[in-house]
Amino acid sequence: MMLKDKRASQLFIRGCSSWAGLSVTAPLKREAADHAVTRSALVEELGVANTLIGGPDGWHAVNTDIPGAVKALAERGITAVGSVRFLGGGATVDSLRVAVRELGASR
């Protein structure tokens, strides 16, 4: 199901309280972070989540984009970078900025 409206996404997430988890894509990664009752340290830092894990008290938000990007780059032999240029913006780019920072990018 594709939800592009913030209100519709909130209603959908509330209706899924019995589910084990949700995978969230753009453009609702910030809304997913906002809806969670607990957040990983990376989600707290960025305000961006792509995974919601159900729990007894509500949703826990996690960002798996960052470790996924680091791993994908490493699989291509890229384990360190000095600078990076992004085309585009949004929640996914925010996650990628943290990923390349972990690889040493300073700008």
Coordinates of N, CA, C and O in Angstrom, one line a residue:
M1 N 0.8 -1.2 0.0 CA 0.0 0.0 0.0 C 0.9 1.2 0.0 O 1.8 1.3 0.8
M2 N 0.6 2.2 -0.9 CA 1.4 3.4 -0.9 C 0.6 4.5 -0.4 O -0.5 4.8 -0.8
L3 N 1.2 5.2 0.7 CA 0.5 6.3 1.3 C 1.4 7.5 1.2 O 2.6 7.5 1.6
K4 N 0.9 8.6 0.6 CA 1.7 9.8 0.4 C 1.2 10.9 1.3 O 1.9 11.9 1.4
D5 N 0.1 10.7 1.9 CA -0.5 11.8 2.8 C -0.1 11.5 4.3 O -0.3 10.4 4.7
K6 N 0.3 12.5 4.9 CA 0.8 12.4 6.3 C -0.4 11.8 7.2 O -0.2 10.9 8.0
R7 N -1.5 12.4 7.1 CA -2.7 12.0 7.9 C -3.0 10.5 7.6 O -3.3 9.7 8.6
A8 N -3.1 10.2 6.4 CA -3.4 8.8 6.0 C -2.4 7.8 6.6 O -2.7 6.7 7.0
S9 N -1.1 8.2 6.5 CA -0.1 7.3 7.0 C -0.2 7.2 8.5 O 0.0 6.0 9.1
Q10 N -0.6 8.2 9.3 CA -0.7 8.1 10.7 C -1.9 7.1 11.0 O -1.8 6.3 11.9
L11 N -3.0 7.2 10.3 CA -4.1 6.4 10.5 C -3.8 4.9 10.2 O -4.1 4.0 10.9
F12 N -3.0 4.7 9.1 CA -2.6 3.4 8.7 C -1.7 2.8 9.8 O -1.9 1.6 10.2
I13 N -0.7 3.5 10.2 CA 0.2 3.0 11.2 C -0.5 2.7 12.5 O -0.3 1.6 13.1
R14 N -1.4 3.5 13.0 CA -2.2 3.2 14.2 C -3.0 1.9 14.0 O -3.2 1.1 14.9
G15 N -3.5 1.7 12.8 CA -4.3 0.5 12.5 C -3.5 -0.8 12.4 O -4.1 -1.9 12.4
C16 N -2.2 -0.7 12.4 CA -1.3 -1.8 12.3 C -0.7 -2.2 13.6 O 0.3 -2.9 13.6
S17 N -1.3 -1.8 14.7 CA -0.7 -2.0 16.0 C -0.4 -3.5 16.3 O 0.4 -3.8 17.1
S18 N -1.1 -4.4 15.7 CA -0.9 -5.8 16.0 C 0.2 -6.5 15.1 O 0.5 -7.6 15.3
W19 N 0.7 -5.7 14.1 CA 1.7 -6.2 13.2 C 3.1 -6.2 13.9 O 3.3 -5.4 14.8
A20 N 4.0 -7.1 13.5 CA 5.3 -7.2 14.0 C 6.2 -6.0 13.6 O 7.0 -5.5 14.4
G21 N 6.0 -5.4 12.4 CA 6.8 -4.3 12.0 C 6.3 -3.8 10.6 O 5.5 -4.4 10.0
L22 N 6.9 -2.6 10.3 CA 6.6 -2.0 9.0 C 7.9 -1.5 8.4 O 8.8 -1.0 9.1
S23 N 8.0 -1.6 7.1 CA 9.1 -1.0 6.3 C 8.5 0.3 5.7 O 7.5 0.2 5.0
V24 N 9.2 1.4 5.9 CA 8.7 2.7 5.5 C 9.6 3.2 4.4 O 10.8 3.2 4.5
T25 N 9.0 3.7 3.4 CA 9.8 4.4 2.3 C 9.4 5.8 2.2 O 8.5 6.3 2.8
A26 N 10.2 6.5 1.3 CA 9.9 7.9 1.0 C 8.5 8.1 0.5 O 8.1 7.2 -0.3
P27 N 7.8 9.1 0.8 CA 8.2 10.3 1.5 C 7.8 10.3 3.0 O 7.7 11.3 3.6
L28 N 7.6 9.1 3.6 CA 7.1 9.1 5.0 C 8.1 8.7 6.1 O 7.7 8.3 7.2
K29 N 9.4 8.8 5.8 CA 10.4 8.4 6.8 C 10.4 9.3 8.0 O 10.6 8.9 9.1
R30 N 10.2 10.6 7.8 CA 10.1 11.5 9.0 C 8.9 11.3 9.8 O 8.9 11.3 11.1
E31 N 7.7 11.0 9.1 CA 6.5 10.7 9.9 C 6.6 9.5 10.7 O 6.1 9.4 11.8
A32 N 7.3 8.5 10.1 CA 7.5 7.2 10.9 C 8.3 7.5 12.1 O 7.9 7.0 13.2
A33 N 9.3 8.3 12.0 CA 10.1 8.6 13.2 C 9.2 9.4 14.3 O 9.3 9.1 15.5
D34 N 8.4 10.3 13.8 CA 7.5 11.0 14.7 C 6.5 10.2 15.4 O 6.1 10.4 16.5
H35 N 6.0 9.1 14.7 CA 5.0 8.3 15.2 C 5.5 7.3 16.3 O 4.7 6.8 17.1
A36 N 6.7 7.0 16.3 CA 7.3 6.0 17.2 C 7.3 6.5 18.7 O 7.5 7.7 18.9
V37 N 7.1 5.6 19.6 CA 7.2 5.9 21.0 C 8.7 5.8 21.5 O 9.0 6.5 22.5
T38 N 9.5 5.0 20.8 CA 10.9 5.0 21.1 C 11.7 5.0 19.8 O 11.1 4.6 18.8
R39 N 12.9 5.5 19.9 CA 13.7 5.6 18.7 C 15.2 5.2 18.9 O 15.7 5.5 20.0
S40 N 15.8 4.7 17.9 CA 17.2 4.4 18.0 C 18.0 5.7 18.1 O 17.4 6.7 17.8
A41 N 19.2 5.6 18.5 CA 20.1 6.8 18.6 C 20.2 7.5 17.2 O 20.1 8.8 17.2
L42 N 20.3 6.8 16.2 CA 20.4 7.4 14.8 C 19.1 8.1 14.4 O 19.1 9.2 13.8
V43 N 17.9 7.5 14.8 CA 16.7 8.1 14.5 C 16.5 9.4 15.3 O 16.0 10.4 14.9
E44 N 16.9 9.3 16.6 CA 16.9 10.5 17.4 C 17.7 11.7 16.8 O 17.3 12.8 16.8
E45 N 18.9 11.3 16.3 CA 19.8 12.3 15.7 C 19.2 12.9 14.4 O 19.2 14.1 14.2
L46 N 18.6 12.0 13.5 CA 18.2 12.5 12.2 C 16.7 12.8 12.1 O 16.3 13.6 11.2
G47 N 15.9 12.2 12.9 CA 14.5 12.3 12.8 C 14.0 11.5 11.6 O 12.9 11.9 11.0
V48 N 14.7 10.5 11.1 CA 14.4 9.7 9.9 C 14.4 8.2 10.3 O 15.4 7.7 10.8
A49 N 13.3 7.5 10.0 CA 13.2 6.1 10.2 C 12.7 5.4 9.0 O 11.8 5.9 8.3
N50 N 13.2 4.2 8.7 CA 12.6 3.4 7.6 C 12.1 2.1 8.1 O 11.6 1.3 7.3
T51 N 12.2 1.8 9.4 CA 11.6 0.6 9.9 C 10.9 0.9 11.3 O 11.5 1.6 12.1
L52 N 9.7 0.4 11.4 CA 9.0 0.5 12.7 C 8.8 -1.0 13.2 O 8.3 -1.8 12.5
I53 N 9.2 -1.2 14.4 CA 9.1 -2.5 15.1 C 8.1 -2.4 16.2 O 8.2 -1.5 17.1
G54 N 7.1 -3.3 16.1 CA 6.0 -3.2 17.1 C 6.4 -3.8 18.4 O 7.2 -4.7 18.5
G55 N 5.9 -3.2 19.4 CA 6.1 -3.6 20.8 C 4.9 -3.4 21.7 O 3.9 -2.8 21.2
P56 N 4.9 -3.8 22.9 CA 3.8 -3.7 23.8 C 3.3 -2.3 24.0 O 2.2 -2.0 24.3
D57 N 4.3 -1.3 24.0 CA 3.9 0.1 24.2 C 3.8 0.9 23.0 O 3.5 2.1 23.1
G58 N 4.0 0.3 21.8 CA 3.9 1.1 20.5 C 5.1 0.7 19.6 O 5.7 -0.3 19.8
W59 N 5.3 1.6 18.7 CA 6.3 1.4 17.7 C 7.7 1.9 18.1 O 7.8 2.9 18.7
H60 N 8.7 1.1 17.8 CA 10.1 1.5 17.9 C 10.7 1.8 16.6 O 10.6 1.0 15.7
A61 N 11.3 3.0 16.4 CA 11.8 3.4 15.1 C 13.3 3.1 14.9 O 14.1 3.4 15.8
V62 N 13.7 2.6 13.8 CA 15.0 2.3 13.5 C 15.4 2.8 12.1 O 14.5 2.9 11.2
N63 N 16.6 3.1 11.9 CA 17.1 3.5 10.5 C 18.1 2.5 10.0 O 19.2 2.4 10.6
T64 N 17.7 1.7 9.1 CA 18.6 0.7 8.5 C 19.2 1.2 7.2 O 20.1 0.5 6.6
D65 N 18.9 2.4 6.8 CA 19.5 2.9 5.5 C 21.0 3.2 5.7 O 21.8 2.9 4.8
I66 N 21.4 3.6 6.9 CA 22.8 4.0 7.2 C 23.7 2.7 7.1 O 24.6 2.7 6.3
P67 N 23.4 1.7 7.9 CA 24.3 0.5 7.8 C 24.2 -0.2 6.5 O 25.2 -0.7 6.0
G68 N 23.0 -0.1 5.9 CA 22.9 -0.7 4.5 C 23.7 0.0 3.5 O 24.3 -0.6 2.6
A69 N 23.8 1.4 3.6 CA 24.6 2.1 2.6 C 26.1 1.9 2.8 O 26.8 1.7 1.9
V70 N 26.5 1.8 4.1 CA 27.9 1.5 4.4 C 28.3 0.1 3.8 O 29.3 0.0 3.2
K71 N 27.4 -0.8 4.1 CA 27.7 -2.2 3.6 C 27.7 -2.2 2.1 O 28.6 -2.9 1.5
A72 N 26.8 -1.6 1.4 CA 26.7 -1.6 -0.1 C 28.0 -0.9 -0.7 O 28.5 -1.4 -1.6
L73 N 28.5 0.1 -0.1 CA 29.7 0.8 -0.5 C 30.9 -0.2 -0.3 O 31.7 -0.3 -1.2
A74 N 30.9 -0.8 0.9 CA 32.1 -1.7 1.2 C 32.1 -2.9 0.2 O 33.2 -3.3 -0.2
E75 N 30.9 -3.4 -0.2 CA 30.9 -4.5 -1.2 C 31.4 -4.0 -2.5 O 31.9 -4.9 -3.3
R76 N 31.5 -2.7 -2.8 CA 32.1 -2.2 -4.0 C 33.5 -1.7 -3.8 O 34.1 -1.1 -4.6
G77 N 34.0 -2.0 -2.6 CA 35.4 -1.7 -2.3 C 35.6 -0.3 -1.8 O 36.7 0.2 -1.7
I78 N 34.5 0.4 -1.5 CA 34.6 1.8 -1.0 C 34.5 1.7 0.5 O 33.4 1.5 1.1
T79 N 35.6 1.9 1.2 CA 35.6 1.8 2.7 C 36.0 3.1 3.3 O 36.0 3.3 4.5
A80 N 36.4 4.1 2.5 CA 36.8 5.4 3.0 C 36.5 6.4 1.9 O 36.7 6.2 0.7
V81 N 36.0 7.6 2.3 CA 35.8 8.7 1.4 C 36.2 10.0 2.0 O 36.2 10.1 3.2
G82 N 36.6 11.0 1.2 CA 37.0 12.3 1.7 C 35.9 13.3 1.6 O 35.6 14.1 2.5
S83 N 35.2 13.3 0.4 CA 34.1 14.2 0.2 C 33.1 13.6 -0.7 O 33.4 12.7 -1.5
V84 N 31.9 14.1 -0.6 CA 30.8 13.5 -1.4 C 29.9 14.6 -1.9 O 29.7 15.6 -1.2
R85 N 29.3 14.4 -3.0 CA 28.3 15.3 -3.6 C 27.0 14.5 -3.8 O 27.0 13.4 -4.4
F86 N 25.9 15.0 -3.3 CA 24.6 14.4 -3.5 C 23.7 15.2 -4.5 O 23.7 16.4 -4.5
L87 N 23.0 14.5 -5.3 CA 22.0 15.1 -6.1 C 20.6 14.7 -5.5 O 20.3 13.5 -5.3
G88 N 19.9 15.7 -5.2 CA 18.6 15.5 -4.5 C 18.7 15.8 -3.1 O 19.6 16.4 -2.6
G89 N 17.6 15.4 -2.4 CA 17.6 15.7 -0.9 C 16.5 14.9 -0.3 O 16.1 13.9 -0.9
G90 N 16.2 15.2 0.9 CA 15.2 14.5 1.6 C 15.8 13.6 2.7 O 17.0 13.6 3.0
A91 N 14.9 12.7 3.2 CA 15.2 11.8 4.3 C 16.3 10.8 4.0 O 17.2 10.5 4.8
T92 N 16.3 10.3 2.8 CA 17.3 9.3 2.4 C 18.6 9.9 2.3 O 19.6 9.3 2.8
V93 N 18.7 11.1 1.8 CA 20.0 11.8 1.7 C 20.5 12.1 3.1 O 21.7 12.0 3.3
D94 N 19.6 12.5 4.0 CA 20.1 12.7 5.4 C 20.7 11.5 5.9 O 21.8 11.5 6.6
S95 N 20.2 10.3 5.7 CA 20.7 9.0 6.1 C 22.1 8.8 5.4 O 23.1 8.3 6.1
L96 N 22.2 9.0 4.2 CA 23.4 8.8 3.4 C 24.5 9.7 3.9 O 25.7 9.4 3.9
R97 N 24.2 10.9 4.3 CA 25.2 11.9 4.9 C 25.9 11.3 6.1 O 27.1 11.3 6.3
V98 N 25.0 10.6 7.0 CA 25.6 10.0 8.1 C 26.5 8.8 7.7 O 27.6 8.6 8.3
A99 N 26.0 8.0 6.7 CA 26.8 6.8 6.3 C 28.1 7.2 5.8 O 29.1 6.6 6.1
V100 N 28.2 8.3 4.9 CA 29.5 8.7 4.4 C 30.4 9.3 5.5 O 31.6 9.3 5.4
R101 N 29.7 10.0 6.4 CA 30.5 10.5 7.6 C 31.2 9.4 8.3 O 32.3 9.5 8.7
E102 N 30.5 8.3 8.5 CA 31.1 7.1 9.1 C 32.3 6.6 8.3 O 33.2 5.9 8.9
L103 N 32.3 6.8 7.0 CA 33.4 6.4 6.1 C 34.5 7.5 6.0 O 35.4 7.4 5.3
G104 N 34.4 8.6 6.8 CA 35.4 9.6 6.8 C 35.1 10.9 6.1 O 36.0 11.8 6.1
A105 N 34.0 11.0 5.4 CA 33.7 12.2 4.6 C 33.7 13.4 5.5 O 33.0 13.4 6.6
S106 N 34.4 14.4 5.2 CA 34.3 15.7 5.9 C 33.5 16.8 5.3 O 33.3 17.8 5.8
R107 N 33.2 16.6 4.0 CA 32.4 17.5 3.3 C 31.7 16.9 2.1 O 32.0 15.8 1.7

